[in-house]
mmCIF file of C-alpha atoms in Angstrom:
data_model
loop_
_atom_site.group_PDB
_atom_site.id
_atom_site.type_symbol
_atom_site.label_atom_id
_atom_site.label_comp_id
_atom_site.label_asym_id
_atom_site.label_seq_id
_atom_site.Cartn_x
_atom_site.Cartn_y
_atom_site.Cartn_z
ATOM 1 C CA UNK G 1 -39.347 -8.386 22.990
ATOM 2 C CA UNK G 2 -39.414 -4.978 24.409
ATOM 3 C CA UNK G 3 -40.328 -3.279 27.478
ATOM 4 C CA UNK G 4 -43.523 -0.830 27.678
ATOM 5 C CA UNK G 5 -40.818 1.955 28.931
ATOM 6 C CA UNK G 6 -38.857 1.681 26.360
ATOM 7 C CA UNK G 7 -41.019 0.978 23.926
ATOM 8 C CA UNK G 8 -42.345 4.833 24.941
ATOM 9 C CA UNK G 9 -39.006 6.150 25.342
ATOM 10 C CA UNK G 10 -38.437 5.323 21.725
ATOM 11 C CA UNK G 11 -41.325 7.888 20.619
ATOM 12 C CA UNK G 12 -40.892 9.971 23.303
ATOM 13 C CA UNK G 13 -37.321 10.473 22.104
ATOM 14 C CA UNK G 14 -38.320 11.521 18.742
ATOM 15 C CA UNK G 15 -41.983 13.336 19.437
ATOM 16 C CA UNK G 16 -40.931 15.193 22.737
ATOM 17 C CA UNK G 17 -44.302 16.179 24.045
ATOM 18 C CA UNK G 18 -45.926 12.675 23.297
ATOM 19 C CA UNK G 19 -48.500 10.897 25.283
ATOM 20 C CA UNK G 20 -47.710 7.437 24.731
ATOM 21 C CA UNK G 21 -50.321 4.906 25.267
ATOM 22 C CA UNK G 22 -49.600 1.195 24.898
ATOM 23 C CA UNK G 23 -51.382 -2.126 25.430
ATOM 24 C CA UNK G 24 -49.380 -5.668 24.684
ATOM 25 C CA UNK G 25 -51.743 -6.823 22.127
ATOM 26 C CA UNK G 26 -50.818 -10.629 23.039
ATOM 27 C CA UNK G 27 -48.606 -10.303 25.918
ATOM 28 C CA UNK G 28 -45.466 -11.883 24.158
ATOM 29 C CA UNK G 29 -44.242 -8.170 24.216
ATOM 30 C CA UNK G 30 -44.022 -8.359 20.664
ATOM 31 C CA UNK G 31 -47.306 -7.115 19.212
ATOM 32 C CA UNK G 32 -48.575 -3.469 20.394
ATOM 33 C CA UNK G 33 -50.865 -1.572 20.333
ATOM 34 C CA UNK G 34 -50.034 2.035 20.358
ATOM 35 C CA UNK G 35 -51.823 5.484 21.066
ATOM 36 C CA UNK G 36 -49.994 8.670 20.618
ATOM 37 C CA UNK G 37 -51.009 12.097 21.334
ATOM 38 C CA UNK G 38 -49.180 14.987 20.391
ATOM 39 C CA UNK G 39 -49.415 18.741 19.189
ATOM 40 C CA UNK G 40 -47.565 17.719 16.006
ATOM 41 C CA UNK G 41 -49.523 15.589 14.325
ATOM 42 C CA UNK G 42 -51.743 18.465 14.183
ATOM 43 C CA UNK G 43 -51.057 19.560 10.611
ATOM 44 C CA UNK G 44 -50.142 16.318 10.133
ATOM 45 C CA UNK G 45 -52.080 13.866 7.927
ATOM 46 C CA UNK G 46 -52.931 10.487 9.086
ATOM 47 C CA UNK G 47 -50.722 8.675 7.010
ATOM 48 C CA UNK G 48 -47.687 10.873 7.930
ATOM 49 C CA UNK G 49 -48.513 10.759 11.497
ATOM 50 C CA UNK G 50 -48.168 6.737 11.030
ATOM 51 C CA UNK G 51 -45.065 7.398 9.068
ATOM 52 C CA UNK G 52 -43.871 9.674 12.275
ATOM 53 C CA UNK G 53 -44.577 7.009 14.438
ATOM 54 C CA UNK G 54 -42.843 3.852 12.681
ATOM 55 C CA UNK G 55 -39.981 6.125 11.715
ATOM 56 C CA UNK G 56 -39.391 6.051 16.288
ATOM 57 C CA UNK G 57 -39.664 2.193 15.898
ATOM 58 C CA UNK G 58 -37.782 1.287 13.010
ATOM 59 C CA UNK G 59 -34.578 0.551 14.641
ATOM 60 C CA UNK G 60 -37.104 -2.001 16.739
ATOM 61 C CA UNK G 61 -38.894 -3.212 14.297
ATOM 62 C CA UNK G 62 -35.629 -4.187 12.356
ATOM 63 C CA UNK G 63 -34.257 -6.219 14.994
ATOM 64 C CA UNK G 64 -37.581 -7.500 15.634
ATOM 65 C CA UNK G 65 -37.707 -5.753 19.068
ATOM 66 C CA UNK G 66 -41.309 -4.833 18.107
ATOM 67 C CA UNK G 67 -42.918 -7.284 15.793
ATOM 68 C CA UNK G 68 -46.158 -5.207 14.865
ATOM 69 C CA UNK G 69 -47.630 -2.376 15.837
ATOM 70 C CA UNK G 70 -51.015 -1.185 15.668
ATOM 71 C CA UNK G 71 -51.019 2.685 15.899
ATOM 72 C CA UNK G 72 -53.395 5.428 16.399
ATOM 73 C CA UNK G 73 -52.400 9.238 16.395
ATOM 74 C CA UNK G 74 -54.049 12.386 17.949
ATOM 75 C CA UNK G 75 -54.091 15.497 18.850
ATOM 76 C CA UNK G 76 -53.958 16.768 22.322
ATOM 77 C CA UNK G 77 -57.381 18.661 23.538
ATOM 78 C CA UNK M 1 -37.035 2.233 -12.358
ATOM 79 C CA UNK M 2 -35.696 -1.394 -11.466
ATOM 80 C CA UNK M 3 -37.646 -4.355 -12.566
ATOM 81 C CA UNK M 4 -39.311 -4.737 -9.007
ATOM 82 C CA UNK M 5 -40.898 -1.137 -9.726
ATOM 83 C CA UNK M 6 -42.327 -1.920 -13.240
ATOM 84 C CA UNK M 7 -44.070 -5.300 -11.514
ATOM 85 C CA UNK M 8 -45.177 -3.288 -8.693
ATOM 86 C CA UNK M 9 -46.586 -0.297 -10.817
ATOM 87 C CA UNK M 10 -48.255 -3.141 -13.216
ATOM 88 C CA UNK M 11 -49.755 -5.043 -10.218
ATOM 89 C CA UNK M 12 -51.327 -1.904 -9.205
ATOM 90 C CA UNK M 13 -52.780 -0.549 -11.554
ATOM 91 C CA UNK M 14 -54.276 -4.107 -12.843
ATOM 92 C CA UNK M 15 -56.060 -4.617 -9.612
ATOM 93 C CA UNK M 16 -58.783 -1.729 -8.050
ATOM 94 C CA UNK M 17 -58.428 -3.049 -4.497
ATOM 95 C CA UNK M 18 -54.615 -4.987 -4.312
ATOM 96 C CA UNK M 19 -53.346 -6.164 -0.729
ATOM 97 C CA UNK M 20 -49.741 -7.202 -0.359
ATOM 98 C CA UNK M 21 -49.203 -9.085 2.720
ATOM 99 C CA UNK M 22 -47.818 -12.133 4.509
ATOM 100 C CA UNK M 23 -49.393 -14.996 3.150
ATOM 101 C CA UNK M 24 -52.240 -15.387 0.019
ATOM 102 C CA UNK M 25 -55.292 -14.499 -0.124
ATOM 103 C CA UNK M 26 -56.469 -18.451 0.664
ATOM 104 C CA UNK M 27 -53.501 -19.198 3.548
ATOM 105 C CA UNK M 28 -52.923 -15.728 4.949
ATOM 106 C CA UNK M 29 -49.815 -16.294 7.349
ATOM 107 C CA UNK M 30 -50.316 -12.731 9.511
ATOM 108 C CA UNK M 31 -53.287 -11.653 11.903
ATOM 109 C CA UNK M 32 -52.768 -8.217 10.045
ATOM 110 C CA UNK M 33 -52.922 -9.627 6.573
ATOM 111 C CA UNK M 34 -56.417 -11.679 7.888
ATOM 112 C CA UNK M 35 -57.804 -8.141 8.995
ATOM 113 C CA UNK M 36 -57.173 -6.381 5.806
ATOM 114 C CA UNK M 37 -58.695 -9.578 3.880
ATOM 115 C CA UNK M 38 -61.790 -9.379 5.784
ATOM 116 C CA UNK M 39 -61.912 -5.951 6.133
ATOM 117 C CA UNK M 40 -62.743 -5.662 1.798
ATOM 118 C CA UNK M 41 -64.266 -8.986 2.438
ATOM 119 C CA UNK M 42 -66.816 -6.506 3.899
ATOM 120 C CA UNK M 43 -67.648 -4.252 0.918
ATOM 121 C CA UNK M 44 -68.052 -7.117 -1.518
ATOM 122 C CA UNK M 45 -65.554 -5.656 -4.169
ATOM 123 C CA UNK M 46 -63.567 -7.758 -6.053
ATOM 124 C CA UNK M 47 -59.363 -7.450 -4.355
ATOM 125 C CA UNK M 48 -56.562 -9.716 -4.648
ATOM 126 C CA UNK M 49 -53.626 -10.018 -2.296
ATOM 127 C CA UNK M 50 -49.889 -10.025 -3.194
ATOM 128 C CA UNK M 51 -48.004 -12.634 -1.199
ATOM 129 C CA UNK M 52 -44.869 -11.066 -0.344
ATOM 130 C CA UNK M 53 -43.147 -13.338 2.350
ATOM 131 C CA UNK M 54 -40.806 -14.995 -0.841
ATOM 132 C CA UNK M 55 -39.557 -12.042 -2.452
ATOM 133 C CA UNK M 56 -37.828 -9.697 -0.270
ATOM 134 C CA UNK M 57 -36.398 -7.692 -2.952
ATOM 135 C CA UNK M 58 -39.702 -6.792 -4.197
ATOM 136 C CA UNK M 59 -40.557 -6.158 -0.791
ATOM 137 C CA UNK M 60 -37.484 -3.220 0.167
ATOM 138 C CA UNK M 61 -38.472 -1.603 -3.648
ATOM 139 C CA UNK M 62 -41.817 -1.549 -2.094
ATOM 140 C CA UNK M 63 -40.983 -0.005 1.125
ATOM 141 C CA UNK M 64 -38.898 2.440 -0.909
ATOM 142 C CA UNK M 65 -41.270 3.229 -2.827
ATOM 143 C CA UNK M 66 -44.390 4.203 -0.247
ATOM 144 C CA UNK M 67 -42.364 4.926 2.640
ATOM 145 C CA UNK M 68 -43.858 2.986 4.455
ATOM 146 C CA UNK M 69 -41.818 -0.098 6.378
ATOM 147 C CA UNK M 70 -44.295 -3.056 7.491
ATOM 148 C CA UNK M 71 -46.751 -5.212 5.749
ATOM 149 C CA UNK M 72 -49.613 -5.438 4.519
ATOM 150 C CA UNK M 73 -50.082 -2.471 2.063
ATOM 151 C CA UNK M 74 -53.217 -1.653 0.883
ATOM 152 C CA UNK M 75 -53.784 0.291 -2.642
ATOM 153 C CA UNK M 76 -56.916 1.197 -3.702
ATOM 154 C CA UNK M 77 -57.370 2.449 -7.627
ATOM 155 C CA UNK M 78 -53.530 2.695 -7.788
ATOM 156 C CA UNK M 79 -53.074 4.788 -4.730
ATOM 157 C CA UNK M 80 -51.411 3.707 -1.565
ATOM 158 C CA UNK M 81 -53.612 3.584 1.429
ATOM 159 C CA UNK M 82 -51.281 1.669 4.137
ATOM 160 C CA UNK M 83 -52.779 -0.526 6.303
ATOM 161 C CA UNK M 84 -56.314 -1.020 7.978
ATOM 162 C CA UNK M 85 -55.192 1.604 11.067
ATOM 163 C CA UNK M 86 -55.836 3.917 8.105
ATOM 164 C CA UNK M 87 -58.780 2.586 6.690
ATOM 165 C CA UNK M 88 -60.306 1.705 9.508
ATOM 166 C CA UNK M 89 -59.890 5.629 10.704
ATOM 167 C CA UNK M 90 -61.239 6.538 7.202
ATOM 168 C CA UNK M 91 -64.337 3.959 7.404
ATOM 169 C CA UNK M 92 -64.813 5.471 10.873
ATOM 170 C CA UNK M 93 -65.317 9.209 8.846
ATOM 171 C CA UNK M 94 -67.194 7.416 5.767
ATOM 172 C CA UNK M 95 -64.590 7.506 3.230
ATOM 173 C CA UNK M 96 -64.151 3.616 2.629
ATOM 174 C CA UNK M 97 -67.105 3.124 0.951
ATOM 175 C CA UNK M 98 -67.653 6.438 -1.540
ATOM 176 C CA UNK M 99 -63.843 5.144 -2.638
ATOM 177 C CA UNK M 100 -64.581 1.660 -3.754
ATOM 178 C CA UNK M 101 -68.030 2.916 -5.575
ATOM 179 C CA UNK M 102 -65.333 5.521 -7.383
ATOM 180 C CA UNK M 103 -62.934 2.890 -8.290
ATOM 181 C CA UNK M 104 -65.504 0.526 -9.648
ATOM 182 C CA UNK M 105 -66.964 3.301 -11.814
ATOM 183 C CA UNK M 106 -70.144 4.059 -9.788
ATOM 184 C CA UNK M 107 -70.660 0.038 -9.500
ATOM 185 C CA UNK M 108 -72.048 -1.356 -6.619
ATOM 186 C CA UNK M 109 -70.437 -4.479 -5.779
ATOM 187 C CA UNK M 110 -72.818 -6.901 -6.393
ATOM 188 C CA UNK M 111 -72.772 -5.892 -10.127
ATOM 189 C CA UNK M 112 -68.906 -6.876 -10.040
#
């Protein structure tokens, strides 16, 4: 179980300028899925990008914080 | 290369379309696993699916070895494709398909 907030702070901690969208897939806080924005990911390819992302949930996924996460990337604009 | 590689590599490059997941391919035991299933269910190609959920060993050399930390794992013609957020954005652009027909030789699936 995690909160929304800090689900978001955990990106937001690693991809500073991140828009963070998030919907609780089954509202067990557990499953997620997540939207995130940023001017990185820009040269980024979509499998790094994913890498990015897990790499700001791993601590949460590993004490099963955050069960599974569905995630989409993008750039801003 | 530990033991868990050389099984890995072998399973890989023995199977065109290989799934590791939670659960077989019969009793998948994860909505994402299900997804992935049905989502090559679509395109008619042949795939088989790894259960991983008893060997956790083989599971970490995995990780290790894509960089990649949850299940399932998708690998198409022995290359690592991660889950269905990335094939579902590729599918979205048209790649899914032209990839299959190139790992089956130029087959389509209905001539197996």
């Amino acid at each position: 179980m995690i909160s929304i907030p800090d689900l978001i702070k955990l990106i937001t901690e690693k991809i500073s300028d991140a828009e963070v969208n998030v919907m609780d897939k089954t509202g067990m806080s557990d499953h997620f899925i997540i939207h995130v924005t940023s001017k990185v990911f820009s040269e980024v390819g979509i499998m790094d990008r994913h890498r990015m992302v897990m790499d700001c949930l791993s601590a949460a996924m590993a004490d099963g914080r955050v069960h599974a996460a569905e995630i989409k990337t993008d750039v801003p604009g | 290369m530990s033991a868990f590689e050389e099984e890995i590599k072998d399973e890989i490059s023995k199977n065109k379309i290989l799934i590791y997941g939670k659960g077989t391919k019969a009793a998948p035991q994860c909505g994402f696993t299900v997804e992935t299933i049905q989502f090559f269910q679509k395109y008619g190609y042949p795939f088989e699916v790894v259960n991983m959920l008893p060997h956790n060993e083989k599971r970490e050399a995995l990780n290790k070895m894509t960089n990649w930390p949850t299940l399932p794992k998708v690998f198409i013609d022995g290359k690592f494709y991660g889950d269905t957020d990335i094939l579902d954005d590729m599918e979205a652009k048209g790649e899914v398909e032209p990839l299959l027909k190139a790992a089956f030789d130029g087959k389509a699936p209905s001539e197996g």
